[in-house]
Coordinates of C-alpha atoms and ligand atoms in Angstrom, one line a residue:
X1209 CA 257.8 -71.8 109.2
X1210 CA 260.6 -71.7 112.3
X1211 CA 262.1 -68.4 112.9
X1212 CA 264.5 -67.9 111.3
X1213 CA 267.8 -66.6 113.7
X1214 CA 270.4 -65.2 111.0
X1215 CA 270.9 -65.4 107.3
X1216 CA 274.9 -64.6 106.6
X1217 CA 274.0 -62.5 103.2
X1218 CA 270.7 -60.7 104.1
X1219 CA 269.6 -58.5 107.5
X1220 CA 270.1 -61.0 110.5
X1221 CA 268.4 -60.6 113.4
X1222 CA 264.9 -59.2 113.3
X1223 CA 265.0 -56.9 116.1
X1224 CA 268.2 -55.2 115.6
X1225 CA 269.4 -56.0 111.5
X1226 CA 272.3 -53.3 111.8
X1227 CA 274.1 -54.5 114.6
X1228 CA 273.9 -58.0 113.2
X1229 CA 275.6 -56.8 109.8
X1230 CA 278.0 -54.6 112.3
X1231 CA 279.2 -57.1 114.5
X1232 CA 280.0 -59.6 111.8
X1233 CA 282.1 -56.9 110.2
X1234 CA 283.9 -56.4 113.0
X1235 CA 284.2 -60.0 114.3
X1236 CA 285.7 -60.7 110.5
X1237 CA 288.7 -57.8 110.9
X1238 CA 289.7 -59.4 114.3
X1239 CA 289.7 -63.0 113.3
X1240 CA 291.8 -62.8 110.9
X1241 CA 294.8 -62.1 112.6
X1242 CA 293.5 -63.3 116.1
X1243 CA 296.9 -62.9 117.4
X1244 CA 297.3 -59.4 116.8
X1245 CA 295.9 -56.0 117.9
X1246 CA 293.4 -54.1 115.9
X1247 CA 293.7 -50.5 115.6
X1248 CA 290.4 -48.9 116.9
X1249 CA 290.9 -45.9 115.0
X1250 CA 291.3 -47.9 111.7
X1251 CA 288.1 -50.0 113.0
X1252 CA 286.1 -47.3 113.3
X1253 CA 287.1 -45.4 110.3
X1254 CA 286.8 -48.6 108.2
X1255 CA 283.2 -49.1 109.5
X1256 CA 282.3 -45.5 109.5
X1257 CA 281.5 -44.9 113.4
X1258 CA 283.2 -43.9 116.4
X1259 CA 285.4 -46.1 118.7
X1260 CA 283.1 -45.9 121.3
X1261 CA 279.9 -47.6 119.1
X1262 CA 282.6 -50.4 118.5
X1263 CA 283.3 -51.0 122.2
X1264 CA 279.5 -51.1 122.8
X1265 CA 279.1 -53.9 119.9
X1266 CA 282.0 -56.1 121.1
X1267 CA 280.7 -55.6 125.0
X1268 CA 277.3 -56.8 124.0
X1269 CA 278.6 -59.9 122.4
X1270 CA 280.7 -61.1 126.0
X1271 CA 277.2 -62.4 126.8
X1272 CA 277.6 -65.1 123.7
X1273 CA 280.6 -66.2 125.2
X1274 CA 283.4 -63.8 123.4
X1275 CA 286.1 -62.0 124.8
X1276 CA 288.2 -58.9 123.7
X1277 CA 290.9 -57.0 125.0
X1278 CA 291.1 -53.7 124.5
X1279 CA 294.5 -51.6 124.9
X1280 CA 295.2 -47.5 124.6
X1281 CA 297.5 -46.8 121.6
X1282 CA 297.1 -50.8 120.4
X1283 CA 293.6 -51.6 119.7
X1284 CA 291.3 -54.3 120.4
X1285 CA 292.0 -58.3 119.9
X1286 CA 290.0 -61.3 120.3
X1287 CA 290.6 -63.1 123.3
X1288 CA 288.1 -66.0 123.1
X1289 CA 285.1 -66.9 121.0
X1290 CA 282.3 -69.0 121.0
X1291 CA 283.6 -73.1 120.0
X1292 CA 279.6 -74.2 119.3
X1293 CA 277.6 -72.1 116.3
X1294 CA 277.0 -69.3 116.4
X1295 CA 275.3 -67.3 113.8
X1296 CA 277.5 -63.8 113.7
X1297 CA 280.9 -65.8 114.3
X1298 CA 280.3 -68.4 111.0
X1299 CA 279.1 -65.5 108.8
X1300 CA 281.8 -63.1 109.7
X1301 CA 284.1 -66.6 108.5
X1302 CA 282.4 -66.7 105.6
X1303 CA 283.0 -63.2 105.0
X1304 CA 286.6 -63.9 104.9
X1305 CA 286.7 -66.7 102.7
X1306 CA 284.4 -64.6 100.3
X1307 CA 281.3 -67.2 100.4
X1308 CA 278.1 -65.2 99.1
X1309 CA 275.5 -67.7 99.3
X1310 CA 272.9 -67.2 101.4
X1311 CA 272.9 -69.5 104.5
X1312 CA 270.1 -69.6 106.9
X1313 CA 270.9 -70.2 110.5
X1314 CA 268.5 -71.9 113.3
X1315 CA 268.0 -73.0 116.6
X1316 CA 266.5 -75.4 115.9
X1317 CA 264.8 -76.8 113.4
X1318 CA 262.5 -80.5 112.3
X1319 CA 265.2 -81.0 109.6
X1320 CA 267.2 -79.1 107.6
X1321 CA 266.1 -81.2 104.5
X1322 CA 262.7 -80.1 105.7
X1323 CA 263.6 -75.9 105.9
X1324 CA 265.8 -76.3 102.4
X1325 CA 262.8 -77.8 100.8
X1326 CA 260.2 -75.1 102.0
X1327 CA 263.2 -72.4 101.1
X1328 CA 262.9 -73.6 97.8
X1329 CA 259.1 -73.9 97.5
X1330 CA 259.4 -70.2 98.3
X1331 CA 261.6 -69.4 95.1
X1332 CA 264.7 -69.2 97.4
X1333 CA 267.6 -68.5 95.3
X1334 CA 269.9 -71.7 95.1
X1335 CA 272.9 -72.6 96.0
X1336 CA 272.3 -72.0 99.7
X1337 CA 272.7 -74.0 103.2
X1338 CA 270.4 -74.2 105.7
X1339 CA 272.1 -75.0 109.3
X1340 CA 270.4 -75.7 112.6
X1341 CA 271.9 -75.9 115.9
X1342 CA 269.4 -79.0 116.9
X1343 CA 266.5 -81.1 114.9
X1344 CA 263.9 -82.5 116.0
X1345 CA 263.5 -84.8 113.4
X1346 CA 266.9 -85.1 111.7
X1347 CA 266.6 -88.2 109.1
X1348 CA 269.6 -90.4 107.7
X1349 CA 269.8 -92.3 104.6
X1350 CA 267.0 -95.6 104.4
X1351 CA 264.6 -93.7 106.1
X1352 CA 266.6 -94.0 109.6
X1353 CA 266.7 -91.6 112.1
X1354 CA 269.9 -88.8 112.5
X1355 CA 270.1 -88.5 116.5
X1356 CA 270.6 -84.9 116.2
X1357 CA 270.8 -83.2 119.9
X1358 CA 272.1 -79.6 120.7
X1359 CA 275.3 -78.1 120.3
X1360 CA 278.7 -80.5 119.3
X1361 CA 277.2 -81.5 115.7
X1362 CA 276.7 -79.9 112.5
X1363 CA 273.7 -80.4 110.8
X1364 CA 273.6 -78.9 107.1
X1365 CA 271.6 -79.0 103.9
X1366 CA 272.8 -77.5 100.5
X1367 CA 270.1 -76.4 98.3
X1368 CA 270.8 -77.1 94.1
X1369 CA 269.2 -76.6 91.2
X1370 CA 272.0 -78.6 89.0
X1371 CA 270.0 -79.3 85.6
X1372 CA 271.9 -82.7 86.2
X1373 CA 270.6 -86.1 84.4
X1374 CA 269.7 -88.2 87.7
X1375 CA 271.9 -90.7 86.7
X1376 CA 275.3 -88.3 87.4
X1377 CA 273.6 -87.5 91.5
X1378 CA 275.3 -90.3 92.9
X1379 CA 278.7 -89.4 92.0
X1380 CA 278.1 -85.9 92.5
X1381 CA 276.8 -87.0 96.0
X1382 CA 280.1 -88.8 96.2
X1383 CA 282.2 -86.0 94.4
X1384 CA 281.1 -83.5 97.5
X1385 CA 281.8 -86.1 100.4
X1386 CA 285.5 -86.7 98.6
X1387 CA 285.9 -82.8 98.8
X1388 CA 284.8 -83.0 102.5
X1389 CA 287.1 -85.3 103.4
X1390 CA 289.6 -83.7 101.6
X1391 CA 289.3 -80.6 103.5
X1392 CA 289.5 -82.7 106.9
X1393 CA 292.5 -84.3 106.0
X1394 CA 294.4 -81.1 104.1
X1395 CA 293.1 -78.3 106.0
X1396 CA 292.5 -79.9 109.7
X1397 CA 294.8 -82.8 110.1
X1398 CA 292.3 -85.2 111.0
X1399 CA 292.8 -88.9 108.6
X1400 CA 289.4 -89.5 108.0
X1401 CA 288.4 -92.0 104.7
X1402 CA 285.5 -92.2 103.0
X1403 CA 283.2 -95.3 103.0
X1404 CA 281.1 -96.1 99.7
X1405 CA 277.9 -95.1 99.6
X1406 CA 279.3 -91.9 101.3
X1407 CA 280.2 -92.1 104.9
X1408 CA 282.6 -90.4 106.5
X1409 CA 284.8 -92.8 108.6
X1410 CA 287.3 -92.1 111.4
X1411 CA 289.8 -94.5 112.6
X1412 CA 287.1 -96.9 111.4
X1413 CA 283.9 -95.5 112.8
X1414 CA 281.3 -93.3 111.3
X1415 CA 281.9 -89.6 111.7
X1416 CA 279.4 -88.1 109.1
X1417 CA 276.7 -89.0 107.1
X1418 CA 275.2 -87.4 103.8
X1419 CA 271.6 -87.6 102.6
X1420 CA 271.2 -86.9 99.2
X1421 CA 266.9 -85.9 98.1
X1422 CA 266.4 -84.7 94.7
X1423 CA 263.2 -83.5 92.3
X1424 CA 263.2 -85.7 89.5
X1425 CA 261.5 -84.2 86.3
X1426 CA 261.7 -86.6 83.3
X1427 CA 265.4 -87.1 82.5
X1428 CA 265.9 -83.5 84.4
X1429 CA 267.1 -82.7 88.0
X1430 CA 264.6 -80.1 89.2
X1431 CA 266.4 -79.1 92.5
X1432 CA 268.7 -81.8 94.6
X1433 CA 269.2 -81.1 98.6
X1434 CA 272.1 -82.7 100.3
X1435 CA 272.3 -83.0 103.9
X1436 CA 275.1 -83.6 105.8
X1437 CA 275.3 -84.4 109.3
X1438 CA 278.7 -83.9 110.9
X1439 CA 280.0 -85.1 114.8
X1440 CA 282.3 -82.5 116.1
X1441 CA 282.6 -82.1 119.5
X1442 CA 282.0 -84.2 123.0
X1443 CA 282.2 -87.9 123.5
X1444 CA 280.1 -90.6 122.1
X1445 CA 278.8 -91.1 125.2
X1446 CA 276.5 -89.3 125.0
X1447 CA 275.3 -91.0 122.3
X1448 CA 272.5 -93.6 121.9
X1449 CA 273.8 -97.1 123.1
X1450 CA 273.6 -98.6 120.0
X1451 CA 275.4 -96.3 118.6
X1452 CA 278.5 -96.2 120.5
X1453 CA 280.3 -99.3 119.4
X1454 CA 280.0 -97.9 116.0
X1455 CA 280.3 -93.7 115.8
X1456 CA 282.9 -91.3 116.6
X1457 CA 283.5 -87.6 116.6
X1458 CA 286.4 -85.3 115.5
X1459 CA 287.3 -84.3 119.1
X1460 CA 287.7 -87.9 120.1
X1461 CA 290.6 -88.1 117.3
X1462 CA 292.0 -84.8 118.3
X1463 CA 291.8 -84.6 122.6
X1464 CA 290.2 -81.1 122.5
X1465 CA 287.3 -79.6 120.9
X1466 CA 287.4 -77.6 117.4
X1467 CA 286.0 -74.5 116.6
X1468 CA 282.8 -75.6 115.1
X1469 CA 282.4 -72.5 113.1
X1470 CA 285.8 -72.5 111.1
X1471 CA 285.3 -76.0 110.6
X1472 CA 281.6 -75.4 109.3
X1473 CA 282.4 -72.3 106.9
X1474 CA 285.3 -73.7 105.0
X1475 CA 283.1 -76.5 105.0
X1476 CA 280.7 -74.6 103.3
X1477 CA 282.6 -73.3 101.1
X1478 CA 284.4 -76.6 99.9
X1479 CA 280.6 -77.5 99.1
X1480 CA 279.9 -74.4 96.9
X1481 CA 283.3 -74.9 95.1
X1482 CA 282.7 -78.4 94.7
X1483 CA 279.5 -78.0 93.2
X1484 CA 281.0 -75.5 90.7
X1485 CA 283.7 -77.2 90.0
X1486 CA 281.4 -80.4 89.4
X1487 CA 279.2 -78.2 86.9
X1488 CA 281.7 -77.1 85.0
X1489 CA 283.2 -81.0 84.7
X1490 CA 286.6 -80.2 86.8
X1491 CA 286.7 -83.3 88.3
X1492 CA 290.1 -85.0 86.6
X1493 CA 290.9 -86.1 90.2
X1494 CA 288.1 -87.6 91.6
X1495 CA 289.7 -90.8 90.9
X1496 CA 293.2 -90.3 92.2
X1497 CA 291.1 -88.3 95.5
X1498 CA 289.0 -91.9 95.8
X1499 CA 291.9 -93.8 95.7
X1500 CA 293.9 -91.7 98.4
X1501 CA 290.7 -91.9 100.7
X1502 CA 288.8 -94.9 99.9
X1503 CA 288.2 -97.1 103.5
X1504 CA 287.0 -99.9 101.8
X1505 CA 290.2 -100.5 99.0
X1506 CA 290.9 -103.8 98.1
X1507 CA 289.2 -105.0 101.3
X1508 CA 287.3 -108.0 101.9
X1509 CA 283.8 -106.6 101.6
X1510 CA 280.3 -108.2 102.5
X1511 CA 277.1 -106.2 100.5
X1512 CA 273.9 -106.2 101.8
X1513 CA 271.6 -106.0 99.1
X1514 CA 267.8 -106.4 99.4
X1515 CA 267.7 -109.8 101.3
X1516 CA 271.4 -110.4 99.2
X1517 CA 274.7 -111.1 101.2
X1518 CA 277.4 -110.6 98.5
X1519 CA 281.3 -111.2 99.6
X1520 CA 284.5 -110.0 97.8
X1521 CA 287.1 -107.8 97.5
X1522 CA 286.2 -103.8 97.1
X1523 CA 287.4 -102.4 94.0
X1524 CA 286.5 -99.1 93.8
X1525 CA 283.7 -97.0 92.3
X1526 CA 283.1 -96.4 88.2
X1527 CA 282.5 -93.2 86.7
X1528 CA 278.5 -93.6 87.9
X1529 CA 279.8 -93.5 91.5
X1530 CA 278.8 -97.9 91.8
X1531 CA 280.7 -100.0 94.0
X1532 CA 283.0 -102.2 92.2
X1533 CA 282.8 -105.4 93.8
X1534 CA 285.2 -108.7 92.5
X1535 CA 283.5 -111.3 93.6
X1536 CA 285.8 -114.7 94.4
X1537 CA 285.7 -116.4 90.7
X1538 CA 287.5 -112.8 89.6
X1539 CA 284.2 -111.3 88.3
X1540 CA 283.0 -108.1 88.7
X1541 CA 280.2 -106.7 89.8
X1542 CA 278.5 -103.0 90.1
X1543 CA 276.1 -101.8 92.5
X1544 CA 274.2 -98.1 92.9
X1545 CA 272.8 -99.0 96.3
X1546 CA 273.4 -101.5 99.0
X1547 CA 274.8 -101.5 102.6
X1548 CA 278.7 -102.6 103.2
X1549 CA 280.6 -103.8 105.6
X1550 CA 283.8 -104.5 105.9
X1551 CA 284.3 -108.7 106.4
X1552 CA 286.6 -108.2 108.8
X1553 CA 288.6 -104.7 110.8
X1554 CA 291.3 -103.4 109.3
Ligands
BTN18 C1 273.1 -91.1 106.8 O1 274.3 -91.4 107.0 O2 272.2 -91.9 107.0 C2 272.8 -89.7 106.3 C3 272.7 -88.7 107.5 C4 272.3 -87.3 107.1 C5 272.0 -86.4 108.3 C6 271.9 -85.0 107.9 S1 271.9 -83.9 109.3 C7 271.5 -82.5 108.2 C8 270.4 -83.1 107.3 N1 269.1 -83.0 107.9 C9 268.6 -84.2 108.1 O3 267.4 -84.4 108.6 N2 269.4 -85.1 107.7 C10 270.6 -84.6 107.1

């Protein structure tokens, strides 16, 4: 199994568990108002140590690329912290917005469909995420590869045990990536749409990806994992060629690179609610959240299907989570998997 760097619920780092658990309780008190200064006494007292222990904790995280100011009668502030993942940073987040899953962080990993399914062969409790700062073997949807390089992506998998009939996983697939892009349009600003089966698309280029595996017992979903793969930061140039013409990344939208671990721990938690909410059936608004983000609406569509080229207009999804295709005599037809394009840019 990979080593493990730092789970946000249990003891983190093997060597020194307390100052992991310490310094993410003091990274969450200063980023929560980053703008303001935090007493030291009220620090200290909160955590139970001296002033002096605190300095030494937030000195031996400068080397991870924070920065603190620290002022006599005033207290300390956060000056700068770390844009790519890091593992104290995105728990101490996720301490703020009350998240209690567990979520295992890596270096790097093969895949984190791959960790995620050996969590759960080990009885892991679910929901949890699994993120890695690199894989080695990331994998997409059709059995393609996820070019999954260090440091400007996120690459995430969600462990569930949904007791779902396998025929509701695609729209809950679908239900999560709505949520998703939800949060990038409410939360972040950034206008991206969501392209049936469930890409994330950016001023009409693909931005994330979601791979959806599931254990299938009978008419029973045994446990479901649901990767995401999400482009942050950098260009696309430093992307495969082929690739260029037809990815993106949020920073090429917004001119300057986002703080990959706010993004990634509301992001987290948007998945956790979403899967509750999904379990509990509060999903009124998936359609009206489909229509306000759907890429493909009333577009003239071509589906690939098997060694099928289908046109017409795009129509939607139905309660399943199909495509609803109207094909050119007015008919309609539904399909659960297929390729898309749009017939020509919007
Ligand atoms: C696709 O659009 O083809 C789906 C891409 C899914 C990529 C993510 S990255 C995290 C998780 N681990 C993987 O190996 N794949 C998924």
């Amino acid at each position: 199994m990979p080593k493990k760097q730092s789970s946000s619920n249990s003891k983190a780092n093997s060597s020194s568990p307390n100052n992991e658990s310490f310094n993410r309780l003091i990274i969450s008190e200063l980023i929560k108002n980053p703008d303001q200064y935090f007493s030291g006494s009220t620090l200290a007292k909160t955590l139970k140590t001296s002033r002096v222990t605190i300095w030494n904790h937030l000195s031996s995280l400068k080397k991870d690329g924070f920065a603190f100011e620290a002022i006599k009668n005033k207290g300390y502030r956060l000056l700068k912290s770390p844009l790519t993942l890091h593992p104290t940073l995105l728990s101490a987040h996720l301490l703020n917005l009350d998240v209690k899953e567990s979520l295992f962080f890596f270096n790097e990993l093969d895949s984190t469909q791959n960790e995620a399914e050996r969590l759960l062969s080990h009885h892991q409790l679910t929901p949890f995420a699994v993120v890695a700062k690199k894989q080695t073997q990331g994998r997409g949807r059709r059995g393609r590869t996820w070019v999954s390089a260090f440091h400007n992506n996120l690459y995430i998998s969600f462990a569930f045990e949904p007791n779902l009939s396998p025929h509701t996983l695609q729209t809950f697939s679908l239900w999560i990536g709505l949520n998703i892009c939800h949060l990038l349009n409410s939360l972040f600003n950034i206008p991206i749409k969501i392209k049936w089966p469930n890409d994330l698309v950016l001023q009409g280029k693909k931005v994330a990806g979601f791979l959806a595996e599931a254990r299938i017992d009978a008419d029973h979903t045994r446990d479901l994992i649901l990767g995401i793969g999400l482009n942050i930061n950098g260009s696309t140039t430093t992307f495969p060629k082929d690739l260029q013409p037809k990815a993106t990344t949020l920073e090429t939208f917004t001119g300057k690179p986002l703080d990959m671990n706010l993004i990634t721990a509301h992001l987290i938690q948007t998945t956790l609610q979403a899967y509750r909410d999904f379990m509990h059936s509060k999903t009124s608004h998936f359609k009206s959240l489909w229509t306000e983000y759907d890429h493909l609406k009333d577009q003239p569509i071509t589906v690939y299907r098997n060694e099928e080229k289908i046109h017409g207009a795009a129509k939607g999804v139905d309660p399943n989570g199909n495509l609803i295709l109207q094909l050119p005599n007015g008919t309609f037809k539904h399909f659960n998997t297929a390729e898309v394009t749009l017939s020509q840019p919007t």
